[in-house]
CSV table of C-alpha atoms and ligand atoms in Angstrom, one decimal:
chain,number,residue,atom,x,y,z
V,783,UNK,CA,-100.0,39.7,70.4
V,784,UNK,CA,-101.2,38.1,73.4
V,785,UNK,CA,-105.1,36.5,73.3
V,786,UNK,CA,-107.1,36.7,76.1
V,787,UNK,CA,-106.8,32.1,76.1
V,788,UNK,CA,-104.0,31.2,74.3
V,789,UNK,CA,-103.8,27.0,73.5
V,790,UNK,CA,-100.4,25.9,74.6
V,791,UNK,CA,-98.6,22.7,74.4
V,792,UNK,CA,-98.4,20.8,77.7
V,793,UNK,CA,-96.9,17.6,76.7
V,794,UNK,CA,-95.5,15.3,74.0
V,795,UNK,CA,-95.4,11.6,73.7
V,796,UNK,CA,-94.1,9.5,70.8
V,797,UNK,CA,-93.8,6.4,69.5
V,798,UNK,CA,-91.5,4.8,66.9
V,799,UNK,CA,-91.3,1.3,65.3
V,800,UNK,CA,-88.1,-0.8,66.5
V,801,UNK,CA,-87.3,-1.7,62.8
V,802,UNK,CA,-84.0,0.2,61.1
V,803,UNK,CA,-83.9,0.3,57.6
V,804,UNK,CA,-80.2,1.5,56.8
V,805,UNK,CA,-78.8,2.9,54.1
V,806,UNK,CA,-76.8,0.2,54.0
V,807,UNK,CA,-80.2,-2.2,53.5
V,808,UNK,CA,-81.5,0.5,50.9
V,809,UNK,CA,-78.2,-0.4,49.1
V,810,UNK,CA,-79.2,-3.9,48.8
V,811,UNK,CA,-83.1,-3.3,47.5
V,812,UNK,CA,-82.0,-0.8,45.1
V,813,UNK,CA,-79.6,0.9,42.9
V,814,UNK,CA,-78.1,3.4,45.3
V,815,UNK,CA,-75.6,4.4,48.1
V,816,UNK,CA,-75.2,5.6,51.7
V,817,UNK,CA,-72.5,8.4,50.3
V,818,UNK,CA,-75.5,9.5,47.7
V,819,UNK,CA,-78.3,9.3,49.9
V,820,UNK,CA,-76.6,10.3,52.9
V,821,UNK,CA,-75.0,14.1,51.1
V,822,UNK,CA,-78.6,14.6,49.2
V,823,UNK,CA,-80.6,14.1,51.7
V,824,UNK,CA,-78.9,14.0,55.2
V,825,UNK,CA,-80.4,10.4,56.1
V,826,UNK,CA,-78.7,7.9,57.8
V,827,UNK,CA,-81.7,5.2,58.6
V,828,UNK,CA,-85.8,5.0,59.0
V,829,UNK,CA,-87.9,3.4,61.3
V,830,UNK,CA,-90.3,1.0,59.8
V,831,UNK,CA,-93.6,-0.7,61.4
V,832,UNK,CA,-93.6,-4.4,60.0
V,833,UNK,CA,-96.2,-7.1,60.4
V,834,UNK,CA,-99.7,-7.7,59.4
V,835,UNK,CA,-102.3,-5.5,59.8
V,836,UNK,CA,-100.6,-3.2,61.7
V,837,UNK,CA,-101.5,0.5,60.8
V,838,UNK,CA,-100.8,3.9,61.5
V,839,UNK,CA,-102.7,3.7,64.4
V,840,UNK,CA,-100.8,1.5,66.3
V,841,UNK,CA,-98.0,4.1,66.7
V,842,UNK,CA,-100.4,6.6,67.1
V,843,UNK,CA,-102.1,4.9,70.3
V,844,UNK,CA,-98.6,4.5,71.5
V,845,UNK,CA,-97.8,8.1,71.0
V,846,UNK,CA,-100.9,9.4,72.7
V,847,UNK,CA,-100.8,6.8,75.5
V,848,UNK,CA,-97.2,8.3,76.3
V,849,UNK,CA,-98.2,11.6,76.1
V,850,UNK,CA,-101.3,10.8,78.7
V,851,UNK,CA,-98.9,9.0,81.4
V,852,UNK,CA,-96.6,12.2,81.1
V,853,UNK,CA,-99.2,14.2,81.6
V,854,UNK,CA,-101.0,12.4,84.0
V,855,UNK,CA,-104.5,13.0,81.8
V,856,UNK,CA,-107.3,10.8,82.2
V,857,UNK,CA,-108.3,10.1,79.1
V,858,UNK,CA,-112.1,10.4,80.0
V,859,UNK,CA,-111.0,14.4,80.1
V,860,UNK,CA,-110.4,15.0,76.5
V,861,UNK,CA,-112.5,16.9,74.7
V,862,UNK,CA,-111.4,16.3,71.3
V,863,UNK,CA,-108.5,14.3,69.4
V,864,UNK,CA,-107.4,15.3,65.8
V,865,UNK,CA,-105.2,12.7,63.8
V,866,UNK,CA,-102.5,14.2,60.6
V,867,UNK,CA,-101.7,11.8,58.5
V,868,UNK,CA,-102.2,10.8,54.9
V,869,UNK,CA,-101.6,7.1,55.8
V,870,UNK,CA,-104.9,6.1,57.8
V,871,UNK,CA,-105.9,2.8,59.0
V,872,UNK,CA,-108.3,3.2,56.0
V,873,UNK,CA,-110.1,5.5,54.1
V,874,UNK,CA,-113.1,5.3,57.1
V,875,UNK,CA,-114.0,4.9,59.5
V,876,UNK,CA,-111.1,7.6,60.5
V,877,UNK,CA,-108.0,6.9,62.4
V,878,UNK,CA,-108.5,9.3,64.9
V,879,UNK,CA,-112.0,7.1,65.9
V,880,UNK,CA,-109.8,4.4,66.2
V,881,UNK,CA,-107.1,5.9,68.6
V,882,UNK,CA,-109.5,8.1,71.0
V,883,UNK,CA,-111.7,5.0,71.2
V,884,UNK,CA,-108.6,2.3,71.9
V,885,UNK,CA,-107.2,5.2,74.9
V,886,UNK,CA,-110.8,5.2,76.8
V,887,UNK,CA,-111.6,9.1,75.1
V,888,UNK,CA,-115.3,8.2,75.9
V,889,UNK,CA,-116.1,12.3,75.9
V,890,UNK,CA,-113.7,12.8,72.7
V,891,UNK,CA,-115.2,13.8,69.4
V,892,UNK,CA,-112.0,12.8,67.0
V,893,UNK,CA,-111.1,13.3,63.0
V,894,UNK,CA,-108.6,12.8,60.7
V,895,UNK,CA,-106.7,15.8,58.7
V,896,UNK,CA,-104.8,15.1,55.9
V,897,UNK,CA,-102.7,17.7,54.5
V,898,UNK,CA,-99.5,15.6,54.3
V,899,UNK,CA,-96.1,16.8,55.5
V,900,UNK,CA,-97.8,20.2,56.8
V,901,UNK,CA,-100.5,18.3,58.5
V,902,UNK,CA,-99.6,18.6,61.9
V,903,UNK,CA,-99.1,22.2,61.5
V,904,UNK,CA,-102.9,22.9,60.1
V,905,UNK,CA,-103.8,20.5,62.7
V,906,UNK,CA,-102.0,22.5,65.6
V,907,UNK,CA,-104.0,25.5,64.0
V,908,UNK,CA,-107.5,24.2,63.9
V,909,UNK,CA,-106.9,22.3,67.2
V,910,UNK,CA,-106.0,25.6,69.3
V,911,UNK,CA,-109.2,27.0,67.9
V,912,UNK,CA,-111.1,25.0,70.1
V,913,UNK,CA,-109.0,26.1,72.9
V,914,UNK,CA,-108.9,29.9,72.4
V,915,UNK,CA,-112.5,30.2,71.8
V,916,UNK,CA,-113.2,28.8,75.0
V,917,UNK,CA,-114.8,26.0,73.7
V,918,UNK,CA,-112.3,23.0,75.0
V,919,UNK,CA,-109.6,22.7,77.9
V,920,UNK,CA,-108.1,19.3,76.2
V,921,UNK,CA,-107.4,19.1,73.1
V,922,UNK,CA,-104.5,16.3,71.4
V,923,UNK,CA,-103.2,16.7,68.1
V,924,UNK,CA,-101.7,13.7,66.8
V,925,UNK,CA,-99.1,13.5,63.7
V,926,UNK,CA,-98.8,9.9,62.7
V,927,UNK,CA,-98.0,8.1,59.2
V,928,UNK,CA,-96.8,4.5,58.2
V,929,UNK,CA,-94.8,5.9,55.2
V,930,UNK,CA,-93.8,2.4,54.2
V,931,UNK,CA,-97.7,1.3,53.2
V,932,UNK,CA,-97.4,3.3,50.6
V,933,UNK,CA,-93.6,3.7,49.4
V,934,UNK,CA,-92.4,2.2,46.5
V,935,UNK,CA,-89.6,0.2,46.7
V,936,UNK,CA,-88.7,-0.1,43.2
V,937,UNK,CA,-88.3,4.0,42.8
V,938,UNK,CA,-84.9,4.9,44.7
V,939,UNK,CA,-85.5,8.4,44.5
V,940,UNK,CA,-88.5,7.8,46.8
V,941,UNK,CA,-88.0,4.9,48.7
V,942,UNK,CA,-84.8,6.7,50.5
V,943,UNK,CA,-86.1,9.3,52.1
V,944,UNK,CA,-89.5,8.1,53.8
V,945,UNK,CA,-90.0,6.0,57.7
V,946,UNK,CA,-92.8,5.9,60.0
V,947,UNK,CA,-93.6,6.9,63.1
V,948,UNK,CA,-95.9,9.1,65.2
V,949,UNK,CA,-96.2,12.3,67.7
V,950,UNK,CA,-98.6,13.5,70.3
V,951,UNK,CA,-99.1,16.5,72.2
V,952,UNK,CA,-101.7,17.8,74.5
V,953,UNK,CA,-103.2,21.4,73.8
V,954,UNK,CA,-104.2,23.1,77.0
V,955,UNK,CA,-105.5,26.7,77.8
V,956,UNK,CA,-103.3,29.3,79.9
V,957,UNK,CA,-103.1,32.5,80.7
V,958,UNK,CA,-99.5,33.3,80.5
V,959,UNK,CA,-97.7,34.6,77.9
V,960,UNK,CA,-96.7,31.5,76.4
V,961,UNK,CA,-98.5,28.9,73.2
V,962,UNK,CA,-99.3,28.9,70.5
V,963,UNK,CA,-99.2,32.6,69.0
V,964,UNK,CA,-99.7,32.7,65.1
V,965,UNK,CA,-99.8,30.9,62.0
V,966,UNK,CA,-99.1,31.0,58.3
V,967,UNK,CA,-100.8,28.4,56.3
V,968,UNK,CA,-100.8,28.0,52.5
V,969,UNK,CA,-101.9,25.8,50.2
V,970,UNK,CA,-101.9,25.1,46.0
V,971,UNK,CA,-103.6,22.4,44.6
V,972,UNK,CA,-101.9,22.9,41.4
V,973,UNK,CA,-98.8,21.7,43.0
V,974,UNK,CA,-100.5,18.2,43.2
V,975,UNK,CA,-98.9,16.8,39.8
V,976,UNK,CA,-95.7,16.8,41.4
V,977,UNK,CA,-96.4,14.6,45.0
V,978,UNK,CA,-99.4,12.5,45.1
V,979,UNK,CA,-101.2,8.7,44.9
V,980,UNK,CA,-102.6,8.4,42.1
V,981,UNK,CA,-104.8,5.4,42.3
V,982,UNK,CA,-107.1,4.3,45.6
V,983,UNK,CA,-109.6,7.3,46.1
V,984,UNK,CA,-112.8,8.2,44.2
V,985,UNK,CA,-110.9,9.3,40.7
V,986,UNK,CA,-109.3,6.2,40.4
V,987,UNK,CA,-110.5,3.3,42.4
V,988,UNK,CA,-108.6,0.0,43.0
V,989,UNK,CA,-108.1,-2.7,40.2
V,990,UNK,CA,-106.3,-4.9,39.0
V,991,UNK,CA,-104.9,-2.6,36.5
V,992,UNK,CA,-103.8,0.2,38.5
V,993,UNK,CA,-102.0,-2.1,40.9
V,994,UNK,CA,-100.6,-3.9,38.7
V,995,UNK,CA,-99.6,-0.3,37.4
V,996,UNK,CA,-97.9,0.6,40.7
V,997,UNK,CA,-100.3,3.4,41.4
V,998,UNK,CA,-101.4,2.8,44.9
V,999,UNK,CA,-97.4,4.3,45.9
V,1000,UNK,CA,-97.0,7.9,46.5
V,1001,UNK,CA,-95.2,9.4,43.0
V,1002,UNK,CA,-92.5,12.4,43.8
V,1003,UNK,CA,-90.8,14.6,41.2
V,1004,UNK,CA,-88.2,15.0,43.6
V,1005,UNK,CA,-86.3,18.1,42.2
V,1006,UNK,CA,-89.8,19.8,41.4
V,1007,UNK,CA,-90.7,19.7,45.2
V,1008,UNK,CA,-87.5,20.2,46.4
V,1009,UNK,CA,-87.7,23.9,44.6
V,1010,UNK,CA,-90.7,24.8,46.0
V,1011,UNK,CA,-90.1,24.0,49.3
V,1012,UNK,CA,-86.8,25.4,49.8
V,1013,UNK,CA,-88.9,28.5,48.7
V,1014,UNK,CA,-91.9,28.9,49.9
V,1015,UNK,CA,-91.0,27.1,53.7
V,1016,UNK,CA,-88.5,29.9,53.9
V,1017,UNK,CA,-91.2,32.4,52.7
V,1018,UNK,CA,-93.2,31.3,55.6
V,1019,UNK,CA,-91.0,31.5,58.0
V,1020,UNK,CA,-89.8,34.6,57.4
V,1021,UNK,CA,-93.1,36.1,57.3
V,1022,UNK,CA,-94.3,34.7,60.5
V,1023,UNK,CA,-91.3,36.4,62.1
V,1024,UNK,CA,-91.5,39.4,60.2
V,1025,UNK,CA,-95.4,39.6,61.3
V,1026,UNK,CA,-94.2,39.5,65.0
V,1027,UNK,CA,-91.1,41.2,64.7
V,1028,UNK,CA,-88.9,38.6,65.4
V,1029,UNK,CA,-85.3,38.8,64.3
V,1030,UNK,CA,-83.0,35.3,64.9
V,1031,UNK,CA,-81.6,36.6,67.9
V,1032,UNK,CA,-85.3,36.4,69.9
V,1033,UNK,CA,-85.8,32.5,68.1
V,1034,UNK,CA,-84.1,29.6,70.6
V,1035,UNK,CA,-84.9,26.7,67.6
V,1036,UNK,CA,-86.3,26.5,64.2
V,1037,UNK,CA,-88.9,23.3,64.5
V,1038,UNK,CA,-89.0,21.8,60.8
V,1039,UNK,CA,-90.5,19.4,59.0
V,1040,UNK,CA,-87.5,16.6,58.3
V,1041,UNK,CA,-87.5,16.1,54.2
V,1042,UNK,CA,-84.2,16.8,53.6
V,1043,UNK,CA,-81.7,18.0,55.1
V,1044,UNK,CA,-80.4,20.9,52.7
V,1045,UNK,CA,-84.2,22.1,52.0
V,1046,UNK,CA,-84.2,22.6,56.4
V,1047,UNK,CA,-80.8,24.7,56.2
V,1048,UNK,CA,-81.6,26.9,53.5
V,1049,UNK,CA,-84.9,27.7,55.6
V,1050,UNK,CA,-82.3,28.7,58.0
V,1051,UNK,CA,-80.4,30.3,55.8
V,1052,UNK,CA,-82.9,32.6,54.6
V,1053,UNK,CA,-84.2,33.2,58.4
V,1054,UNK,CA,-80.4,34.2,59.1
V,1055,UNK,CA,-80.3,31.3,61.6
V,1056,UNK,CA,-77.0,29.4,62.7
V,1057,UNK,CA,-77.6,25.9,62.3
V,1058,UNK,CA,-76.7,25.4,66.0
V,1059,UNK,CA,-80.3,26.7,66.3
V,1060,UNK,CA,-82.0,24.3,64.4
V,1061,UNK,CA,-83.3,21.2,65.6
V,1062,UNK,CA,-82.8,17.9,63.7
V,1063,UNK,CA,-83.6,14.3,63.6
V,1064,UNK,CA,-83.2,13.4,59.7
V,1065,UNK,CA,-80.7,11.3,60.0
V,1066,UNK,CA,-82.2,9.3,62.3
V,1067,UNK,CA,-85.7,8.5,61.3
V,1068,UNK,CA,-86.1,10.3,57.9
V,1069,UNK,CA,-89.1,11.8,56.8
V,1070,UNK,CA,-92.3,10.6,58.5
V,1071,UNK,CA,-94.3,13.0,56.9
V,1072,UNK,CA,-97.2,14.3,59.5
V,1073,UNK,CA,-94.6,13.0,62.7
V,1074,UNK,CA,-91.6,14.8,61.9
V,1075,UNK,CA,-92.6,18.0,63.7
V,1076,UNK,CA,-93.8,16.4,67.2
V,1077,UNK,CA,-90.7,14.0,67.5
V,1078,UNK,CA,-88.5,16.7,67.1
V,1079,UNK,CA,-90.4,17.9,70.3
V,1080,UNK,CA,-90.2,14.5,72.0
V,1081,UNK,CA,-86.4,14.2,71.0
V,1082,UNK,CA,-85.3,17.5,72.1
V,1083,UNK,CA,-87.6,18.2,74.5
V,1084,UNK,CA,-85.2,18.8,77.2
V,1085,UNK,CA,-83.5,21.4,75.1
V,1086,UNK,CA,-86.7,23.5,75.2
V,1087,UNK,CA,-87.2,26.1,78.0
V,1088,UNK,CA,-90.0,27.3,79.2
V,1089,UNK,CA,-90.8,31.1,77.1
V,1090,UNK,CA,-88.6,30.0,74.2
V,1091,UNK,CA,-89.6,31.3,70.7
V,1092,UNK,CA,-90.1,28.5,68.2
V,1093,UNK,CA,-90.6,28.8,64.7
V,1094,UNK,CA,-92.6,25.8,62.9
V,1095,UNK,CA,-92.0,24.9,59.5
V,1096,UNK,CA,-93.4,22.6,57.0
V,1097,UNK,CA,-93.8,22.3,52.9
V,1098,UNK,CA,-95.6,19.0,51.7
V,1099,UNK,CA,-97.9,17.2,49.1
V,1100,UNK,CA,-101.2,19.1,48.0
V,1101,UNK,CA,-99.1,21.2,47.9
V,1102,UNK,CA,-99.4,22.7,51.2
V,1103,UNK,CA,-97.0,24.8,53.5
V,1104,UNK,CA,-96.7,26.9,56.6
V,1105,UNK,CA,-95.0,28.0,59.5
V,1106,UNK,CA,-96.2,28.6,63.2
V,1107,UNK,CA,-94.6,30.9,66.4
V,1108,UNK,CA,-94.8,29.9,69.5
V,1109,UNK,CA,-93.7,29.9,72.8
V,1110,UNK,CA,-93.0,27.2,74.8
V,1111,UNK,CA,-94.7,26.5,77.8
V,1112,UNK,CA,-93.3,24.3,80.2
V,1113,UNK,CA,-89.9,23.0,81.5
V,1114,UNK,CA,-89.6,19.0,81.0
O,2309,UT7,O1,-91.8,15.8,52.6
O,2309,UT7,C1,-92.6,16.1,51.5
O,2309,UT7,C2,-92.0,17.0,50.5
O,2309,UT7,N1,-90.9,16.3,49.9
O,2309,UT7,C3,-89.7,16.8,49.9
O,2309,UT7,O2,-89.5,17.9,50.4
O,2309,UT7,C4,-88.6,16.1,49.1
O,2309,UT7,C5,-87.9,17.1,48.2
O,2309,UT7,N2,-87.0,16.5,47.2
O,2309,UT7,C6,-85.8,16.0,47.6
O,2309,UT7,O3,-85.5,15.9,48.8
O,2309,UT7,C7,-84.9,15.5,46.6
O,2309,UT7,O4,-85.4,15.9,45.3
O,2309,UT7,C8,-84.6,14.0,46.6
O,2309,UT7,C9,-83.8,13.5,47.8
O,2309,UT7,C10,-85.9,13.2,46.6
O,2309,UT7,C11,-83.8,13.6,45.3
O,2309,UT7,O5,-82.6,14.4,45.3
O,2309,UT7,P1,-82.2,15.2,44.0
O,2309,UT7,O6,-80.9,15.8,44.3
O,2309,UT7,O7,-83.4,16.1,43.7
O,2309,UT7,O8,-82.1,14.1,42.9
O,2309,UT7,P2,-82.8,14.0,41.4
O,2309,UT7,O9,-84.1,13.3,41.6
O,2309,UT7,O10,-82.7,15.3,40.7
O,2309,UT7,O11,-81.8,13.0,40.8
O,2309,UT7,C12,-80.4,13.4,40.5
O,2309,UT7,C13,-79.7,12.1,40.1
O,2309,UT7,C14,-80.4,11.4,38.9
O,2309,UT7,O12,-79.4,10.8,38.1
O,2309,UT7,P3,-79.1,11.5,36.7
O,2309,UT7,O13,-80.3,11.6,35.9
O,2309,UT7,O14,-78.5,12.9,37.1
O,2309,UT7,O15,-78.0,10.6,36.1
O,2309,UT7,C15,-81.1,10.3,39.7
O,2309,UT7,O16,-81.3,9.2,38.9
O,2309,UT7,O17,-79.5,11.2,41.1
O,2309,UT7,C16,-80.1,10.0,40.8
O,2309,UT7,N3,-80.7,9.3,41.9
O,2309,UT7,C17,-80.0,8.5,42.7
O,2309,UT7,N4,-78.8,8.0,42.7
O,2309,UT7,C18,-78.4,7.2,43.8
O,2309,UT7,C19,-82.0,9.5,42.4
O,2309,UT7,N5,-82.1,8.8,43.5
O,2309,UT7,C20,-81.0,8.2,43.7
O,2309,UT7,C21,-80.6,7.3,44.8
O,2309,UT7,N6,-79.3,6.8,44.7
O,2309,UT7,N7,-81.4,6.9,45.8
């Protein structure tokens, strides 16, 4: 269906830390191996942001300072900036305040959204509201998180597959038949057991105890998630295509969110994909929760054509999940 504004996506900018934690490294910090991480997961090596008090924003201003020199946006123009990420700066002021502020945003009104690994995609969603409702003609959706802040690095089934990093793009309006065209977005709080923090917000505040209780690290039951994902990411895709009667031959790349490798190929799978149609990273930088989506963007983003049919595709803590189509608008 085409709206009468449809939000498209005019330009990407990314930024990632030059630090390289192998598997190889991982081997040396805990009990594990590049042969086991590398077949369960797909990983190769993460990026990780080291010294003091440097948080997520510092990628993020990168990112978004990219994606304005591509673009050639002054940044006075935005109307509004929205930040993913479940690794702020700090709990407040919010992250996003902090990057539109450091870019010169002076117009900008600018909030976090943290809805972890899916977080870019509800933040893709509520960001082209403003656009198709004719509110806003610049919008930039950021996906950034310093992973590492709050891995632990005593819990090898954790610490292996997360890295940092961050992605921009700019949301503008067109006419054409191209941008953002629909979404599925779930969510299921009882899934929070499984991936979540447990100490740090208002349930649990900081002490001594619960740090000395390694609670300010995310907690995974890996195999837990890993079964919901494979099935309800694949659940969302499908139904996003089936909603716009899409078969695989009409999809040029699957866009998903980089957790691990076989949970992405069984999304496939069940979309009836080949894998030569599905863009990946993993290896590369792991899983950098609300980033993964827009550097698969910035990586491949010669690949995409203008009018190419992308499927989104994310699963993550909360839990949430979804999948977006859209077309892509531009030829880089
Ligand atoms: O992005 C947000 C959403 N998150 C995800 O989508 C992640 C989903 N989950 C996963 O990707 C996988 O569950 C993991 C990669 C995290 C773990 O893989 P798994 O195949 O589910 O492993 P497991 O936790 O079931 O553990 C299997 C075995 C265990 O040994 P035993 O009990 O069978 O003897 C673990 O102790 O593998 C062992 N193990 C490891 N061995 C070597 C766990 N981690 C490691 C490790 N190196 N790093």
């Amino acid at each position: 269906m085409k709206k009468p504004i449809q939000a498209a996506i005019m330009g990407v900018g990314a930024y990632l830390p030059d630090y390289r934690l192998t598997n190889a490294e991982l081997e040396t910090i805990v009990e594990t191996n590049d042969e086991w991480i590398y077949t369960r997961t797909g990983i190769k090596e993460r990026r990780i942001l080291k010294g003091e008090g440097q948080g997520t924003s510092v990628m993020a201003i990168k990112a978004v300072q990219e994606l304005l020199k591509k673009t050639n946006t002054d940044p006075a123009d935005i109307d509004l900036l929205i930040c993913a990420t479940v690794t702020p700066d700090m709990v407040f002021p919010a992250t996003a305040n902090i990057i539109a502020s450091e870019i010169g945003a002076t117009k900008a009104f600018s909030y976090d959204l943290m809805a972890a690994c899916s977080g870019f995609l509800y933040a893709l969603t509520t960001g082209s509201q403003f656009i198709e409702s004719g509110m806003y003609k610049k919008v930039v959706v950021v996906g950034a998180d310093k992973m590492s802040s709050i891995i632990d690095y005593t819990d090898r089934a954790t610490c292996i597959i997360f890295g940092d990093g961050a992605g921009a793009v700019l949301l503008e309006p067109t006419a054409e038949d191209v941008g953002i065209k629909d979404a599925v977005l779930r969510s299921d709080g009882s899934g929070s057991k499984f991936l979540y923090m447990p100490a740090g917000g208002s349930r649990r505040p900081p002490s001594v105890e619960t740090v000395l209780a390694r609670e300010h690290f995310a907690k995974q039951e890996g195999a837990a998630v890993f079964k919901f994902a494979v099935t309800n990411m694949a659940k969302a895709a499908v139904e996003v295509m089936e909603r716009n009667q899409l078969s695989a031959e009409d999809i040029a790349f699957l866009v998903a969110h980089q957790a691990n490798k076989r949970i992405i190929e069984a999304t496939a799978n069940s979309m009836n994909l080949p894998m030569d149609k599905v863009l990946m990273n993993i290896e590369r930088y792991g899983n950098t929760t609300a980033a993964t989506i827009p550097l698969l963007f910035w990586d491949f983003e010669k690949d995409l054509k203008k009018g190419d049919n992308l499927i989104l595709a994310a699963f993550g803590g909360g839990f949430t999940w979804g999948s977006i189509y859209l077309k892509w608008a531009y030829n880089s």
